[in-house]
CSV table of C-alpha atoms in Angstrom, one decimal:
chain,number,residue,atom,x,y,z
A,214,MET,CA,-22.4,-29.5,-13.9
A,215,ALA,CA,-19.2,-30.7,-12.3
A,216,PRO,CA,-17.5,-28.2,-10.1
A,217,ARG,CA,-14.4,-26.7,-11.5
A,218,GLY,CA,-11.5,-28.1,-9.5
A,219,GLY,CA,-9.3,-25.6,-7.8
A,220,ALA,CA,-11.1,-22.6,-9.2
A,221,SER,CA,-11.8,-19.8,-6.7
A,222,PRO,CA,-15.3,-18.6,-6.2
A,223,THR,CA,-16.2,-15.8,-8.6
A,224,GLY,CA,-18.9,-13.2,-8.7
A,225,VAL,CA,-21.4,-12.5,-11.5
A,226,ARG,CA,-18.8,-10.7,-13.6
A,227,GLY,CA,-16.0,-13.1,-12.9
A,228,THR,CA,-14.3,-11.0,-10.3
A,229,PRO,CA,-13.3,-12.8,-7.1
A,230,ILE,CA,-15.8,-12.6,-4.3
A,231,VAL,CA,-13.0,-12.1,-1.7
A,232,SER,CA,-10.3,-9.8,-3.0
A,233,LEU,CA,-6.9,-8.6,-1.7
A,234,PRO,CA,-6.8,-5.2,-0.1
A,235,PRO,CA,-4.4,-2.6,-1.7
A,236,PHE,CA,-0.8,-3.5,-0.7
A,237,GLU,CA,-0.4,-0.2,1.0
A,238,ALA,CA,-2.8,-1.4,3.7
A,239,VAL,CA,-0.5,-4.4,4.2
A,240,VAL,CA,2.6,-2.2,4.7
A,241,VAL,CA,0.8,0.1,7.1
A,242,GLU,CA,-0.7,-2.8,9.2
A,243,HIS,CA,2.2,-5.2,9.3
A,244,GLY,CA,5.3,-3.1,8.5
A,245,PRO,CA,6.3,-2.3,12.1
A,246,VAL,CA,5.9,-5.9,13.3
A,247,VAL,CA,7.9,-7.3,10.4
A,248,LEU,CA,10.6,-4.7,11.2
A,249,ARG,CA,10.9,-6.0,14.7
A,250,VAL,CA,11.2,-9.6,13.4
A,251,CYS,CA,14.0,-8.4,11.0
A,252,ARG,CA,15.8,-6.6,13.8
A,253,ALA,CA,15.7,-9.7,15.9
A,254,VAL,CA,16.9,-12.1,13.1
A,255,VAL,CA,19.8,-10.0,11.6
A,256,GLY,CA,20.3,-7.3,14.2
A,257,PRO,CA,19.2,-3.6,14.0
A,258,HIS,CA,21.9,-2.5,11.5
A,259,ASP,CA,20.9,-4.8,8.7
A,260,ALA,CA,17.2,-5.0,9.6
A,261,ASP,CA,16.2,-2.2,7.2
A,262,ASP,CA,17.8,-4.0,4.2
A,263,VAL,CA,16.1,-7.3,5.1
A,264,TRP,CA,12.8,-5.5,5.7
A,265,SER,CA,13.1,-3.9,2.2
A,266,GLU,CA,13.9,-7.2,0.6
A,267,THR,CA,11.0,-8.8,2.5
A,268,PHE,CA,8.4,-6.3,1.3
A,269,LEU,CA,9.7,-6.2,-2.2
A,270,ALA,CA,9.4,-9.9,-2.5
A,271,ALA,CA,6.0,-9.8,-0.8
A,272,LEU,CA,4.9,-7.1,-3.3
A,273,GLY,CA,6.0,-9.3,-6.2
A,274,ALA,CA,4.1,-12.4,-5.0
A,275,TYR,CA,1.1,-10.5,-3.5
A,276,PRO,CA,-1.3,-10.9,-6.5
A,277,ARG,CA,-1.0,-14.7,-6.2
A,278,LEU,CA,-1.7,-14.8,-2.4
A,279,ALA,CA,-5.0,-16.4,-1.5
A,280,PRO,CA,-7.3,-13.6,-0.3
A,281,ASP,CA,-8.1,-15.4,3.0
A,282,SER,CA,-4.4,-16.0,3.9
A,283,ASN,CA,-2.9,-15.0,7.2
A,284,VAL,CA,-0.9,-12.1,5.8
A,285,ARG,CA,1.2,-11.5,9.0
A,286,GLY,CA,2.3,-15.1,9.0
A,287,TRP,CA,3.0,-15.0,5.3
A,288,LEU,CA,5.2,-11.9,5.8
A,289,ALA,CA,6.9,-13.4,8.9
A,290,THR,CA,7.8,-16.4,6.8
A,291,ILE,CA,9.3,-14.3,4.0
A,292,ALA,CA,11.2,-12.2,6.6
A,293,HIS,CA,12.5,-15.4,8.3
A,294,ARG,CA,13.8,-16.7,4.9
A,295,LYS,CA,15.2,-13.4,3.8
A,296,GLY,CA,17.0,-13.0,7.2
A,297,ILE,CA,18.5,-16.5,6.9
A,298,ASP,CA,19.6,-15.7,3.3
A,299,TRP,CA,21.1,-12.5,4.4
A,300,ILE,CA,23.1,-14.1,7.2
A,301,ARG,CA,24.3,-16.8,4.8
A,302,SER,CA,25.3,-14.3,2.1
A,303,ARG,CA,27.4,-12.5,4.7
A,304,ASN,CA,28.8,-15.8,5.8
A,305,ARG,CA,28.6,-15.0,9.4
A,306,ALA,CA,26.6,-16.2,12.5
A,307,PRO,CA,23.3,-14.6,13.3
A,308,LEU,CA,25.0,-12.7,16.1
A,309,ALA,CA,25.0,-9.7,13.8
A,310,VAL,CA,23.9,-7.5,16.8
A,311,ALA,CA,27.5,-7.8,18.0
A,312,ARG,CA,28.2,-4.9,15.6
A,313,VAL,CA,25.9,-2.6,17.6
A,314,PRO,CA,28.0,0.2,18.9
A,315,ASP,CA,28.4,0.3,22.7
A,316,HIS,CA,27.2,3.8,23.0
A,317,PRO,CA,24.4,4.6,20.5
A,318,GLY,CA,24.4,8.2,19.3
A,319,PRO,CA,21.7,10.6,20.2
A,320,THR,CA,20.1,10.0,16.8
A,321,ALA,CA,19.6,6.3,17.4
A,322,GLU,CA,16.0,5.2,17.3
A,323,PRO,CA,14.7,4.3,20.8
A,324,ALA,CA,13.7,0.8,19.6
A,325,LEU,CA,17.4,0.2,18.7
A,326,ARG,CA,18.8,1.1,22.0
A,327,ASP,CA,17.9,-2.1,23.9
A,328,ASP,CA,21.0,-3.8,22.7
A,329,ALA,CA,21.4,-6.1,25.7
A,330,LEU,CA,18.0,-7.7,25.1
A,331,TRP,CA,18.4,-8.1,21.3
A,332,ARG,CA,21.9,-9.5,21.8
A,333,ALA,CA,20.4,-12.1,24.1
A,334,VAL,CA,17.6,-12.8,21.5
A,335,ALA,CA,20.3,-13.4,18.8
A,336,ALA,CA,22.2,-15.7,21.1
A,337,LEU,CA,19.2,-18.0,21.7
A,338,PRO,CA,19.1,-21.4,20.0
A,339,THR,CA,17.5,-21.1,16.5
A,340,LYS,CA,14.1,-22.7,17.4
A,341,GLN,CA,13.8,-20.8,20.7
A,342,ARG,CA,14.7,-17.5,18.9
A,343,GLY,CA,12.1,-18.2,16.2
A,344,ALA,CA,9.5,-19.2,18.7
A,345,VAL,CA,10.0,-16.1,20.8
A,346,LEU,CA,10.0,-13.8,17.7
A,347,TYR,CA,7.0,-15.3,15.9
A,348,HIS,CA,4.9,-15.7,19.0
A,349,TYR,CA,5.8,-12.7,21.3
A,350,VAL,CA,6.9,-10.2,18.6
A,351,ALA,CA,4.8,-11.1,15.6
A,352,ASP,CA,1.8,-12.3,17.6
A,353,LEU,CA,1.4,-15.6,15.7
A,354,PRO,CA,-0.4,-18.5,17.3
A,355,TYR,CA,1.7,-21.5,18.3
A,356,ALA,CA,0.4,-23.7,15.5
A,357,GLU,CA,1.8,-21.2,12.9
A,358,VAL,CA,5.0,-20.6,14.9
A,359,GLY,CA,5.5,-24.4,14.8
A,360,GLN,CA,5.1,-24.4,11.0
A,361,LEU,CA,7.7,-21.6,10.6
A,362,ILE,CA,10.3,-23.2,12.8
A,363,GLY,CA,9.6,-26.8,11.8
A,364,SER,CA,8.2,-28.0,15.1
A,365,SER,CA,4.9,-29.2,16.5
A,366,GLU,CA,2.6,-26.7,18.2
A,367,ALA,CA,3.5,-28.1,21.6
A,368,ALA,CA,7.2,-27.9,20.9
A,369,ALA,CA,6.8,-24.4,19.7
A,370,ARG,CA,5.1,-23.4,22.9
A,371,ARG,CA,7.9,-25.0,24.9
A,372,ALA,CA,10.6,-23.4,22.8
A,373,ALA,CA,9.0,-19.9,23.3
A,374,SER,CA,8.7,-20.5,27.1
A,375,ASP,CA,12.3,-21.8,27.3
A,376,GLY,CA,13.5,-18.9,25.2
A,377,LEU,CA,11.8,-16.3,27.3
A,378,ARG,CA,13.2,-17.9,30.5
A,379,THR,CA,16.7,-17.7,29.0
A,380,LEU,CA,16.2,-14.1,28.0
A,381,ARG,CA,15.1,-13.1,31.4
A,382,SER,CA,18.1,-14.7,33.1
A,383,THR,CA,20.6,-13.4,30.6
A,384,VAL,CA,19.3,-9.9,30.7
A,385,ASN,CA,19.1,-9.9,34.5
A,386,ARG,CA,22.7,-11.1,34.6
A,387,GLU,CA,23.9,-8.3,32.2
A,388,ARG,CA,22.0,-5.7,34.3
A,389,PRO,CA,22.5,-6.6,37.9
B,135,MET,CA,6.5,-19.9,35.4
B,136,THR,CA,5.3,-16.4,34.6
B,137,PRO,CA,7.6,-14.7,32.1
B,138,GLU,CA,9.4,-11.6,33.2
B,139,PRO,CA,7.0,-8.8,32.3
B,140,ASP,CA,9.9,-6.4,31.7
B,141,VAL,CA,11.4,-8.6,29.1
B,142,LEU,CA,8.1,-9.1,27.3
B,143,ARG,CA,7.4,-5.4,27.3
B,144,ARG,CA,10.9,-4.7,25.9
B,145,LEU,CA,10.5,-7.4,23.2
B,146,ARG,CA,7.3,-5.7,22.1
B,147,HIS,CA,8.6,-2.1,22.5
B,148,ASP,CA,7.8,-0.1,19.4
B,149,GLY,CA,8.5,3.5,20.1
B,150,ASP,CA,8.4,6.5,17.8
B,151,GLY,CA,11.7,5.4,16.3
B,152,SER,CA,10.0,2.4,14.6
B,153,ILE,CA,7.2,4.5,13.2
B,154,SER,CA,9.7,6.9,11.6
B,155,ALA,CA,11.7,3.9,10.4
B,156,ILE,CA,8.6,2.6,8.6
B,157,GLY,CA,8.1,6.0,6.9
B,158,ARG,CA,11.7,5.9,5.6
B,159,LEU,CA,11.4,2.2,4.6
B,160,HIS,CA,8.1,3.0,2.8
B,161,GLU,CA,10.0,5.5,0.5
B,162,ARG,CA,12.7,2.9,-0.1
B,163,LEU,CA,10.0,0.4,-1.0
B,164,ILE,CA,8.4,2.8,-3.5
B,165,GLU,CA,11.8,3.3,-5.2
B,166,ALA,CA,12.5,-0.5,-5.3
B,167,ALA,CA,9.0,-1.3,-6.5
B,168,SER,CA,9.3,1.2,-9.3
B,169,SER,CA,12.7,0.0,-10.5
B,170,HIS,CA,11.4,-3.6,-10.5
B,171,ASP,CA,8.2,-2.7,-12.4
B,172,LEU,CA,6.1,-3.7,-9.4
B,173,LEU,CA,4.4,-0.4,-8.8
B,174,ASP,CA,1.3,-1.2,-10.7
B,175,VAL,CA,-0.9,1.5,-9.1
B,176,ALA,CA,0.5,4.7,-7.4
B,177,TYR,CA,-1.9,7.1,-5.7
B,178,ARG,CA,-2.1,10.3,-3.7
B,179,VAL,CA,-4.7,12.7,-2.4
B,180,LEU,CA,-4.8,16.3,-3.7
B,181,ASP,CA,-6.7,19.1,-2.0
B,182,THR,CA,-8.7,21.1,-4.5
B,183,PRO,CA,-11.6,23.6,-4.4
B,184,VAL,CA,-14.0,20.7,-5.0
B,185,GLY,CA,-12.6,18.7,-2.1
B,186,PRO,CA,-9.8,16.2,-1.8
B,187,LEU,CA,-9.3,14.3,-5.0
B,188,LEU,CA,-7.9,10.8,-5.1
B,189,LEU,CA,-5.4,10.5,-8.0
B,190,ALA,CA,-4.2,7.1,-9.2
B,191,ALA,CA,-1.8,6.1,-12.0
B,192,THR,CA,-0.4,3.0,-13.6
B,193,PRO,CA,2.9,3.1,-15.5
B,194,ALA,CA,0.8,3.8,-18.6
B,195,GLY,CA,-0.8,6.9,-17.2
B,196,LEU,CA,-3.6,8.4,-15.0
B,197,VAL,CA,-6.1,5.7,-14.4
B,198,ARG,CA,-8.5,7.1,-11.8
B,199,ILE,CA,-9.7,10.3,-10.2
B,200,ALA,CA,-12.2,10.1,-7.4
B,201,PHE,CA,-14.2,12.6,-5.4
B,202,THR,CA,-14.6,12.1,-1.6
B,203,ASP,CA,-18.3,11.2,-2.1
B,204,GLN,CA,-17.2,8.2,-4.0
B,205,GLY,CA,-15.3,6.9,-1.0
B,206,HIS,CA,-11.5,6.9,-1.6
B,207,ASP,CA,-11.0,3.6,0.3
B,208,ALA,CA,-13.7,1.9,-1.8
B,209,VAL,CA,-12.1,3.3,-5.0
B,210,LEU,CA,-8.7,1.9,-3.9
B,211,ASP,CA,-10.3,-1.5,-3.2
B,212,ASP,CA,-11.8,-1.4,-6.6
B,213,LEU,CA,-8.4,-0.6,-8.2
B,214,ALA,CA,-6.9,-3.4,-6.3
B,215,ARG,CA,-9.5,-5.8,-7.7
B,216,ARG,CA,-9.8,-4.5,-11.3
B,217,VAL,CA,-6.2,-3.3,-12.1
B,218,SER,CA,-3.8,-4.9,-9.6
B,219,PRO,CA,-3.5,-5.3,-5.8
B,220,ARG,CA,0.0,-3.8,-6.0
B,221,VAL,CA,-1.4,-0.4,-4.9
B,222,LEU,CA,1.0,1.9,-3.1
B,223,HIS,CA,0.8,5.5,-1.7
B,224,ALA,CA,3.4,7.1,-3.9
B,225,PRO,CA,2.7,10.9,-4.1
B,226,SER,CA,5.7,11.8,-6.3
B,227,ARG,CA,4.4,9.6,-9.1
B,228,LEU,CA,1.4,11.8,-9.3
B,229,ASP,CA,3.3,15.1,-9.3
B,230,PRO,CA,2.6,16.1,-12.9
B,231,ALA,CA,-1.1,15.4,-12.6
B,232,ALA,CA,-1.2,17.3,-9.3
B,233,ARG,CA,0.6,20.2,-10.8
B,234,GLN,CA,-1.7,20.4,-13.8
B,235,LEU,CA,-4.9,20.0,-11.7
B,236,HIS,CA,-3.6,22.8,-9.4
B,237,GLU,CA,-3.1,25.0,-12.5
B,238,TYR,CA,-6.5,24.1,-13.8
B,239,PHE,CA,-8.3,25.0,-10.6
B,240,SER,CA,-6.5,28.3,-10.4
B,241,GLY,CA,-7.7,29.2,-14.0
B,242,ARG,CA,-4.2,28.9,-15.5
B,243,ARG,CA,-4.6,25.7,-17.5
B,244,ARG,CA,-7.2,25.0,-20.2
B,245,ARG,CA,-6.0,21.7,-21.4
B,246,PHE,CA,-4.4,18.7,-19.7
B,247,ASP,CA,-1.3,17.2,-21.1
B,248,LEU,CA,-1.1,13.9,-19.2
B,249,PRO,CA,-0.8,10.3,-20.3
B,250,LEU,CA,-4.1,8.5,-19.6
B,251,ASP,CA,-4.8,4.9,-18.9
B,252,LEU,CA,-8.4,4.3,-19.8
B,253,GLN,CA,-8.4,0.6,-19.2
B,254,LEU,CA,-11.3,0.9,-16.8
B,255,ALA,CA,-13.6,2.1,-19.7
B,256,HIS,CA,-14.6,-0.3,-22.4
B,257,GLY,CA,-16.6,-0.2,-25.7
B,258,PHE,CA,-19.1,2.5,-26.1
B,259,ARG,CA,-18.1,4.2,-22.8
B,260,ARG,CA,-14.5,4.4,-24.0
B,261,LEU,CA,-15.7,5.9,-27.3
B,262,VAL,CA,-17.5,8.6,-25.4
B,263,LEU,CA,-14.5,9.4,-23.2
B,264,ASP,CA,-12.2,9.6,-26.3
B,265,TRP,CA,-14.6,12.1,-27.9
B,266,LEU,CA,-14.9,14.1,-24.7
B,267,THR,CA,-11.1,14.5,-24.5
B,268,ASP,CA,-11.4,16.9,-27.4
B,269,LEU,CA,-14.3,18.9,-26.0
B,270,ASP,CA,-12.9,22.4,-25.5
B,271,TYR,CA,-12.5,24.2,-22.2
B,272,GLY,CA,-15.4,26.5,-21.5
B,273,SER,CA,-17.7,24.9,-24.0
B,274,THR,CA,-20.5,22.4,-23.4
B,275,ALA,CA,-22.3,19.7,-25.4
B,276,SER,CA,-25.6,18.0,-24.8
B,277,TYR,CA,-25.9,14.3,-24.2
B,278,ALA,CA,-27.8,14.0,-27.5
B,279,ALA,CA,-25.1,15.9,-29.4
B,280,VAL,CA,-22.4,13.6,-28.0
B,281,ALA,CA,-24.4,10.5,-29.0
B,282,ALA,CA,-24.9,11.9,-32.5
B,283,ALA,CA,-21.3,12.9,-32.8
B,284,ILE,CA,-20.1,9.3,-32.2
B,285,GLY,CA,-22.7,7.9,-34.6
B,286,LYS,CA,-25.1,6.5,-32.1
B,287,PRO,CA,-27.8,9.2,-32.0
B,288,LYS,CA,-30.2,6.9,-30.0
B,289,ALA,CA,-27.7,6.2,-27.3
B,290,VAL,CA,-28.4,9.4,-25.3
B,291,ARG,CA,-28.8,7.5,-22.0
B,292,ALA,CA,-25.7,5.5,-22.6
B,293,VAL,CA,-23.8,8.7,-23.0
B,294,GLY,CA,-25.1,9.7,-19.5
B,295,THR,CA,-23.9,6.3,-18.2
B,296,ALA,CA,-20.5,6.8,-19.8
B,297,CYS,CA,-20.2,10.2,-18.1
B,298,ALA,CA,-21.4,8.8,-14.7
B,299,THR,CA,-18.7,6.0,-14.8
B,300,ASN,CA,-15.9,8.2,-16.2
B,301,PRO,CA,-12.8,6.9,-14.3
B,302,VAL,CA,-10.9,10.2,-14.8
B,303,PRO,CA,-13.4,13.0,-14.3
B,304,VAL,CA,-12.2,16.7,-14.5
B,305,VAL,CA,-9.3,15.6,-16.8
B,306,VAL,CA,-11.7,13.9,-19.2
B,307,PRO,CA,-14.3,16.7,-19.1
B,308,CYS,CA,-17.6,14.9,-18.7
B,309,HIS,CA,-18.7,18.0,-16.7
B,310,ARG,CA,-19.0,19.8,-20.0
B,311,VAL,CA,-21.9,17.4,-21.1
B,312,VAL,CA,-25.2,19.0,-20.1
B,313,ARG,CA,-28.9,18.5,-20.9
B,314,SER,CA,-30.4,19.7,-24.2
B,315,ASP,CA,-32.9,21.8,-22.3
B,316,GLY,CA,-30.1,23.7,-20.6
B,317,GLY,CA,-30.2,21.8,-17.3
B,318,ALA,CA,-26.9,20.7,-15.9
B,319,GLY,CA,-27.8,17.0,-15.8
B,320,GLY,CA,-26.0,14.7,-13.3
B,321,TYR,CA,-22.4,14.5,-12.3
B,322,VAL,CA,-20.2,11.8,-10.8
B,323,GLY,CA,-18.8,14.3,-8.3
B,324,GLY,CA,-22.2,15.7,-7.4
B,325,LEU,CA,-24.2,18.5,-9.1
B,326,GLU,CA,-22.6,21.2,-7.0
B,327,THR,CA,-19.1,20.2,-8.2
B,328,LYS,CA,-20.4,20.3,-11.8
B,329,HIS,CA,-21.6,23.9,-11.3
B,330,VAL,CA,-18.2,24.9,-9.8
B,331,LEU,CA,-16.3,23.5,-12.7
B,332,LEU,CA,-18.5,25.1,-15.3
B,333,ALA,CA,-18.4,28.4,-13.5
B,334,LEU,CA,-14.6,28.2,-13.2
B,335,GLU,CA,-14.3,27.6,-17.0
B,336,ALA,CA,-16.8,30.4,-17.8
B,337,GLY,CA,-15.1,32.9,-15.5
B,338,ALA,CA,-11.6,32.1,-16.7
B,339,ARG,CA,-12.5,32.8,-20.3
B,340,PRO,CA,-10.6,35.8,-21.8
């Protein structure tokens, strides 16, 4: 019998052999990392909205995700796209972190207080910012980082390295 | 060149603020999922006298109740595979079920008034569950009597299987089905749980 083209392997009762875990597990495992990516793309103030759009879109598409997919990379891709959409819809540059108040109130979350660093991240050239985010924040390997930012693996590695060097010098300059 | 360790650490810093942010964002996700008809399976865990019960519901109604012995994680994986992988922890969606179960376990409720989604039971098993739904609080029926009542008097063992695979035990009272010789028979939540439920219903009778 000829193999059925494109069909996924199925068990004796026709259920997939490899199946997707409950979406709750995806939120718990990857939610914090995706939030950091969102904060870095659109700034801490709009990150919650972009995170919510990212996970709502992911929830909608989840049943069609191949069970052996890199879920973190898939989420980072959606967050990247949603962040870009968000910036375009606001018709402003990705320097959204400029809206961060100079003196965060006592209720501000600790992760939001490092304004100098995240302002420097937002100021990086697009590919360097993406490479730093997806490799150092989202833990993706350079091959996948390259796919996200439209570069080769080697170029993604260089971009992450250049981006980190820029961050260091910028941050050190702001905090002598 | 070695990257500045301080910058790397700060990039990856994820203090308590992020964790509480995820809790808040999770609630937002539940609301958004619900209004976009994407909350296919909502679940919560309820503490009861027979141990923590996993409760799961689709928009159509209560779809699954599971005892700890059944493995809550395994049951959630099964729901993801058989119903939908859009499974989220959404306790408020189970409030009516939780309230009625609480009333039942404190002897103040004799009949559940909850929408049920029996999509996990098919054919003969579904017939058995439909019949059991009308089996009164505090009463029992034998496996043979149930088989006879639904017109399949020889299907006594199949009635046992239907009870053993009941997706919503307690609410669909398969614990009220016992052996013809007076023995309790088996139970999906363990024999001890079956005895607790039968004693509860016997004791709460007026």
